[in-house]
CSV table of C-alpha atoms in Angstrom, one decimal:
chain,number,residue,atom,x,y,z
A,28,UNK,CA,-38.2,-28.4,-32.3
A,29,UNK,CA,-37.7,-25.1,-31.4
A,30,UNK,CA,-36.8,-22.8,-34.2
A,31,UNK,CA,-32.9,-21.9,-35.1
A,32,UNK,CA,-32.7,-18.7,-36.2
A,33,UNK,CA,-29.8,-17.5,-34.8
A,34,UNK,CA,-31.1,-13.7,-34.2
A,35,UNK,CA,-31.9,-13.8,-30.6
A,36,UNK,CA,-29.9,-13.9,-27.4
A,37,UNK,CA,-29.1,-17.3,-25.9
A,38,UNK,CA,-30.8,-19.1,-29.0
A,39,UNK,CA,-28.0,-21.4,-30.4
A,40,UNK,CA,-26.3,-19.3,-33.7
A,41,UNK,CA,-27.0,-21.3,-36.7
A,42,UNK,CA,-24.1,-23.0,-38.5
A,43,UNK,CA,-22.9,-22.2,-41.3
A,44,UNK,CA,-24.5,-25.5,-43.1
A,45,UNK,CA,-27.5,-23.7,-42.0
A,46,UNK,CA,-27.2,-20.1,-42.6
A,47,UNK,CA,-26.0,-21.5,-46.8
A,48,UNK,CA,-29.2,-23.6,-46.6
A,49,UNK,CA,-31.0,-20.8,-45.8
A,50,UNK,CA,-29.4,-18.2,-48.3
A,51,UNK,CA,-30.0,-20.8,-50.9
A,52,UNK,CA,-33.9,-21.2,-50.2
A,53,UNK,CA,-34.0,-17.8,-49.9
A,54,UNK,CA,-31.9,-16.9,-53.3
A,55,UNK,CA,-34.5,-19.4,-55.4
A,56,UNK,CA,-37.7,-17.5,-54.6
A,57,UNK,CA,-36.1,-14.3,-55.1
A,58,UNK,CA,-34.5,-14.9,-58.5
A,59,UNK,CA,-37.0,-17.2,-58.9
A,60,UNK,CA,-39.9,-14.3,-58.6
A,61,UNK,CA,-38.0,-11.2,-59.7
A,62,UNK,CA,-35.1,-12.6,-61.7
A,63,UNK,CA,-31.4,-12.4,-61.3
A,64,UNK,CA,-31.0,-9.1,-63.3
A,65,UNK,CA,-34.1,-7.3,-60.9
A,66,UNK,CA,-32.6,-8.7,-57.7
A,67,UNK,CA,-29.6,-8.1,-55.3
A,68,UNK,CA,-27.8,-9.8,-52.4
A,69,UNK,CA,-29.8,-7.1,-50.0
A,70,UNK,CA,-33.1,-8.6,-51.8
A,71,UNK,CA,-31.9,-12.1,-50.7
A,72,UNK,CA,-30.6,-11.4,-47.3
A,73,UNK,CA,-33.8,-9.2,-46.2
A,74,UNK,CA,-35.8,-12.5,-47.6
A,75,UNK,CA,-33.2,-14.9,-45.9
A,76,UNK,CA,-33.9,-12.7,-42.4
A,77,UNK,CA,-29.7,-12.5,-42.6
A,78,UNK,CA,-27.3,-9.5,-42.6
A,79,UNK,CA,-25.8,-9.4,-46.8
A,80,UNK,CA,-22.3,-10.0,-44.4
A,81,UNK,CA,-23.9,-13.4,-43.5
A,82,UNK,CA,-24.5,-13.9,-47.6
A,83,UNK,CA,-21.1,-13.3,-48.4
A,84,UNK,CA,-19.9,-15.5,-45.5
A,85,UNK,CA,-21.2,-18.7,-48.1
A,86,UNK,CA,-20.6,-17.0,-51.3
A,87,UNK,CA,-18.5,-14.7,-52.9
A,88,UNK,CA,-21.1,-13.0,-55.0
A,89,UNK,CA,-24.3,-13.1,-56.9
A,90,UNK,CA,-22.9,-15.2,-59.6
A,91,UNK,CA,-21.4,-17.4,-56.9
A,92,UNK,CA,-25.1,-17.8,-55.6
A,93,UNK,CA,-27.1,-18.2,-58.6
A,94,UNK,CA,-24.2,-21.3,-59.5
A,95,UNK,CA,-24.7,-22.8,-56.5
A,96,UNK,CA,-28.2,-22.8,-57.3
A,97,UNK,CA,-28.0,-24.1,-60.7
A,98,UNK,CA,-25.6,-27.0,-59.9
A,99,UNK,CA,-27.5,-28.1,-56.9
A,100,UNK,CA,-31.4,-28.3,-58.5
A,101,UNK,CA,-29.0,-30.8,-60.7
A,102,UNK,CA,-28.0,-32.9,-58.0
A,103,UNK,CA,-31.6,-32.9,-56.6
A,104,UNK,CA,-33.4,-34.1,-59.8
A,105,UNK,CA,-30.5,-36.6,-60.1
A,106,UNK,CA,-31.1,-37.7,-56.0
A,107,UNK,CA,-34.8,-38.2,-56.8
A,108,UNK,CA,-34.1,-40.5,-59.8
A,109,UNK,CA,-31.7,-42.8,-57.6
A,110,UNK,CA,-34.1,-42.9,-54.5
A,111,UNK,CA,-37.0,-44.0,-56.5
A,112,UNK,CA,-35.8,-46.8,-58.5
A,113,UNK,CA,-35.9,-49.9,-56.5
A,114,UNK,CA,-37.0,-53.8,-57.1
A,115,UNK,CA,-39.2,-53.1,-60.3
A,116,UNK,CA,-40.3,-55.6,-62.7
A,117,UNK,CA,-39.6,-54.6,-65.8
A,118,UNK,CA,-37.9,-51.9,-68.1
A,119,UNK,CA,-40.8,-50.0,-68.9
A,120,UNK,CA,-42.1,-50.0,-65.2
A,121,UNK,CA,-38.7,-48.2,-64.6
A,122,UNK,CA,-38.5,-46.2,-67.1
A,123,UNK,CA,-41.9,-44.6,-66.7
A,124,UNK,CA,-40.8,-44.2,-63.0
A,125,UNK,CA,-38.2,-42.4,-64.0
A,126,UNK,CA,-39.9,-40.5,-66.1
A,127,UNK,CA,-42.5,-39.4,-64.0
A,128,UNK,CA,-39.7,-38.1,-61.3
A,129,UNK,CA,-38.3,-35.8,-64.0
A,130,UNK,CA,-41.4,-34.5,-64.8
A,131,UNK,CA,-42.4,-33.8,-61.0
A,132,UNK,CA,-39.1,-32.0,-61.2
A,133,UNK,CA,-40.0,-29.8,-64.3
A,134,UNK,CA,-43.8,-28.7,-63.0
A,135,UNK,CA,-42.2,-28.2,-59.0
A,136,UNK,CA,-39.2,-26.7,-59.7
A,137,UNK,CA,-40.0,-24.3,-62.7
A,138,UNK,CA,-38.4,-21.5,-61.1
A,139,UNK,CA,-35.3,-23.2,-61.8
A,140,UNK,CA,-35.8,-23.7,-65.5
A,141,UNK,CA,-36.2,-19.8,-65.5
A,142,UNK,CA,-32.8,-19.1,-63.2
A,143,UNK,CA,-30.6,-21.5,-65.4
A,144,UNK,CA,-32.6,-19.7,-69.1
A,145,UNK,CA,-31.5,-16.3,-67.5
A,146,UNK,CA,-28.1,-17.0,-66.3
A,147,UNK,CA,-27.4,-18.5,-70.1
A,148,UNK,CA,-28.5,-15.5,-71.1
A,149,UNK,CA,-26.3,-13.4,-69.1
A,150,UNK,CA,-23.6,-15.2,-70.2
A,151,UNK,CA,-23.7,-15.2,-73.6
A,152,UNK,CA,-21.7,-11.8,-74.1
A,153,UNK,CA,-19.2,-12.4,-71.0
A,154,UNK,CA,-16.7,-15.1,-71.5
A,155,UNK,CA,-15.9,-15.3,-67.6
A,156,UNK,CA,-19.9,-16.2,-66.6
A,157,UNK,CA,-19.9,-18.7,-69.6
A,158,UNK,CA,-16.9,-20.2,-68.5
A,159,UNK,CA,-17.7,-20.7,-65.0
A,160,UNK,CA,-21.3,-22.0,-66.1
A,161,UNK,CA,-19.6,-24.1,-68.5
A,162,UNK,CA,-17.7,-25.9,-65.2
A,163,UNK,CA,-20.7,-25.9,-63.2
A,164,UNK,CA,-22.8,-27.9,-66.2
A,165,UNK,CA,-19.7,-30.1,-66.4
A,166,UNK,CA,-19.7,-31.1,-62.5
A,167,UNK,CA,-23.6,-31.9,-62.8
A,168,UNK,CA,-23.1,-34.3,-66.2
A,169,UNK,CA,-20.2,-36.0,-64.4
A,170,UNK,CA,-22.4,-36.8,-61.6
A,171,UNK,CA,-25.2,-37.6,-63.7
A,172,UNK,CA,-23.1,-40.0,-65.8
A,173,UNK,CA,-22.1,-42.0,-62.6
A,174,UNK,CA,-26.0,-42.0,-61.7
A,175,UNK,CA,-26.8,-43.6,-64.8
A,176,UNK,CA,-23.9,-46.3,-64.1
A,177,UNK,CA,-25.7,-46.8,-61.2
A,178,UNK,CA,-28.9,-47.0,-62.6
A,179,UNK,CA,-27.9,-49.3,-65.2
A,180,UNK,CA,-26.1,-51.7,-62.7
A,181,UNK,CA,-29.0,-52.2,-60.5
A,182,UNK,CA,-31.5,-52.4,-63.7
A,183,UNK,CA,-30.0,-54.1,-65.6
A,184,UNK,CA,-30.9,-51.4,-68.6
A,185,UNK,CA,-27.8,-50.6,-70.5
A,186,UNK,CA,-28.5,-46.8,-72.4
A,187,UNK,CA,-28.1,-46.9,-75.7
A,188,UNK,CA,-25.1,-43.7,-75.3
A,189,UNK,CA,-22.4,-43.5,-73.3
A,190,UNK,CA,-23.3,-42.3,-70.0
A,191,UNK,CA,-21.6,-38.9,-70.4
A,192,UNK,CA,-23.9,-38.7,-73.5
A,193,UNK,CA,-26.6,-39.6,-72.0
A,194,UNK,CA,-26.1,-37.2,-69.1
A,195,UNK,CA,-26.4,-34.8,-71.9
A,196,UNK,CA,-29.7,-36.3,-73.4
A,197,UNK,CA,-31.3,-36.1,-70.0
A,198,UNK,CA,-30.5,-32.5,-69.4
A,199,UNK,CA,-31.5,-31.2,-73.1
A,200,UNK,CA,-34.5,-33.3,-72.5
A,201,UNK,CA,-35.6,-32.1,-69.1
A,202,UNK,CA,-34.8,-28.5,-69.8
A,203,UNK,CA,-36.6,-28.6,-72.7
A,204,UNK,CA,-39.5,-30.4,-72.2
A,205,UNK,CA,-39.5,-27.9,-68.8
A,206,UNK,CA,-39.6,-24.9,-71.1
A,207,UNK,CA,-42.1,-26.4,-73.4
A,208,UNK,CA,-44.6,-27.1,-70.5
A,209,UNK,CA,-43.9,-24.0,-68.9
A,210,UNK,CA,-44.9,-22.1,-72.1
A,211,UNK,CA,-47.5,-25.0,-72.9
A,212,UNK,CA,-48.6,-27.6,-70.7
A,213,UNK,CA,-51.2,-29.4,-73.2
A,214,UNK,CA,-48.7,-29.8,-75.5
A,215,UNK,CA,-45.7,-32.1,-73.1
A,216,UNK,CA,-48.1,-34.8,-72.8
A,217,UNK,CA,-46.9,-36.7,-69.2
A,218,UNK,CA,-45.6,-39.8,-70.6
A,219,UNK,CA,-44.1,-38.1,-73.3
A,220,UNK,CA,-40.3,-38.2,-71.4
A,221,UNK,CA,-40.9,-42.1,-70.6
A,222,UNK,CA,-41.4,-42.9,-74.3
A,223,UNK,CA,-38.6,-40.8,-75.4
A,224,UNK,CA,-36.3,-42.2,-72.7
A,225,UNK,CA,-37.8,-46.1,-74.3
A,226,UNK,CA,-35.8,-45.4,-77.2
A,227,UNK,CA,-32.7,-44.5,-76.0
A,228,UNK,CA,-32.1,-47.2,-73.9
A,229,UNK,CA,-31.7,-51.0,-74.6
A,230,UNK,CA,-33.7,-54.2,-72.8
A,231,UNK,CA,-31.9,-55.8,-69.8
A,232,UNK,CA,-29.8,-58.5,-70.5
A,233,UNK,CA,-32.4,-61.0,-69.9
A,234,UNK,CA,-34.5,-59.4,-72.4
A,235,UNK,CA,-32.9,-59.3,-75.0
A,236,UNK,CA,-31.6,-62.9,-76.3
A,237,UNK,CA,-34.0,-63.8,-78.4
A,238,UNK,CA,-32.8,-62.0,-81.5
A,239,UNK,CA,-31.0,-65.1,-83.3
């Protein structure tokens, strides 16, 4: 396939799915490498081989970016969850699948542990950034909460919370267990989130009925 970068004559331009896609990529290994506060747009654009006009043509801003960034490394862990879990035969076999996928997600994607500690950061003393962080996270647990409907439907595990609460659980836990590795990896031993997630969910129906 012949590459699509838009910068030659009679190559195809890319579309603007592509030239996002590519900001995006490109905006994770900056921030990810020099941090929000030490990078601009021109840092990401000269990275993204893009003019900065063709940044703002996807986003209105850095904050716009780094959002974009944080809400969609949510979606992702939450798509790899969903895609792995299939036929399995039984709850722990699940939930250790599960687990592992999350922690995949915390060792591959550390860079995004570090953008979402540094945009909290940033936020703390500006209402505006909280606030619009504060939507973002609430977007990503929505979505989350419908995945674990899901997951619990095809399973047949039912979470011992809510699944808006759970959504919470799952960030908190991920995040943190991320930022405990990254800071320590001897001491987030790799089953350590399947164990945790044991107790927070109940056995399937069929399980279960042998308690009278």
């Amino acid at each position: 396939m012949p590459p699509r970068n838009g910068g030659t004559s009679g190559r195809t331009r890319p579309t603007r799915a592509q030239t996002r896609r590519r900001v995006l990529d490109a905006a994770f290994t900056v921030f990810g490498q020099r941090g929000i506060a030490g990078s601009s747009l021109d840092d990401v654009a000269a990275e993204a081989g893009l003019t900065k006009g063709a940044v703002y043509s996807s986003f209105t801003g850095k904050d716009d970016l780094v959002l974009a960034l944080i809400e969609e490394h949510a979606f992702v862990r939450l798509n790899r969850v969903i895609d792995r879990i299939g036929d399995v035969p039984d709850t722990q076999s699940v939930l250790a699948d599960v687990a592992s996928t999350l922690v995949e997600a915390m060792h591959v994607d550390a860079a995004a542990h570090r953008i979402l500690a540094e945009y909290f950061a940033l936020s703390h003393r500006d209402p505006e950034r909280r606030e619009a962080l504060r939507r973002t996270r609430a977007t990503a647990r929505e979505a989350v909460a419908r995945g674990v409907e899901q997951f619990s439907t095809r399973t047949g595990i039912t979470p011992a919370l809510p699944p808006e609460q759970m959504a919470v659980m799952l960030f908190a836990l991920s995040n943190g267990l991320g930022v405990e590795s990254a800071i320590d990896p001897q001491a987030v031993p790799a089953d350590l989130l399947g164990r945790v997630l044991a107790l927070l969910v109940a056995r399937p129906d069929t399980d279960g009925a042998a308690s009278g």
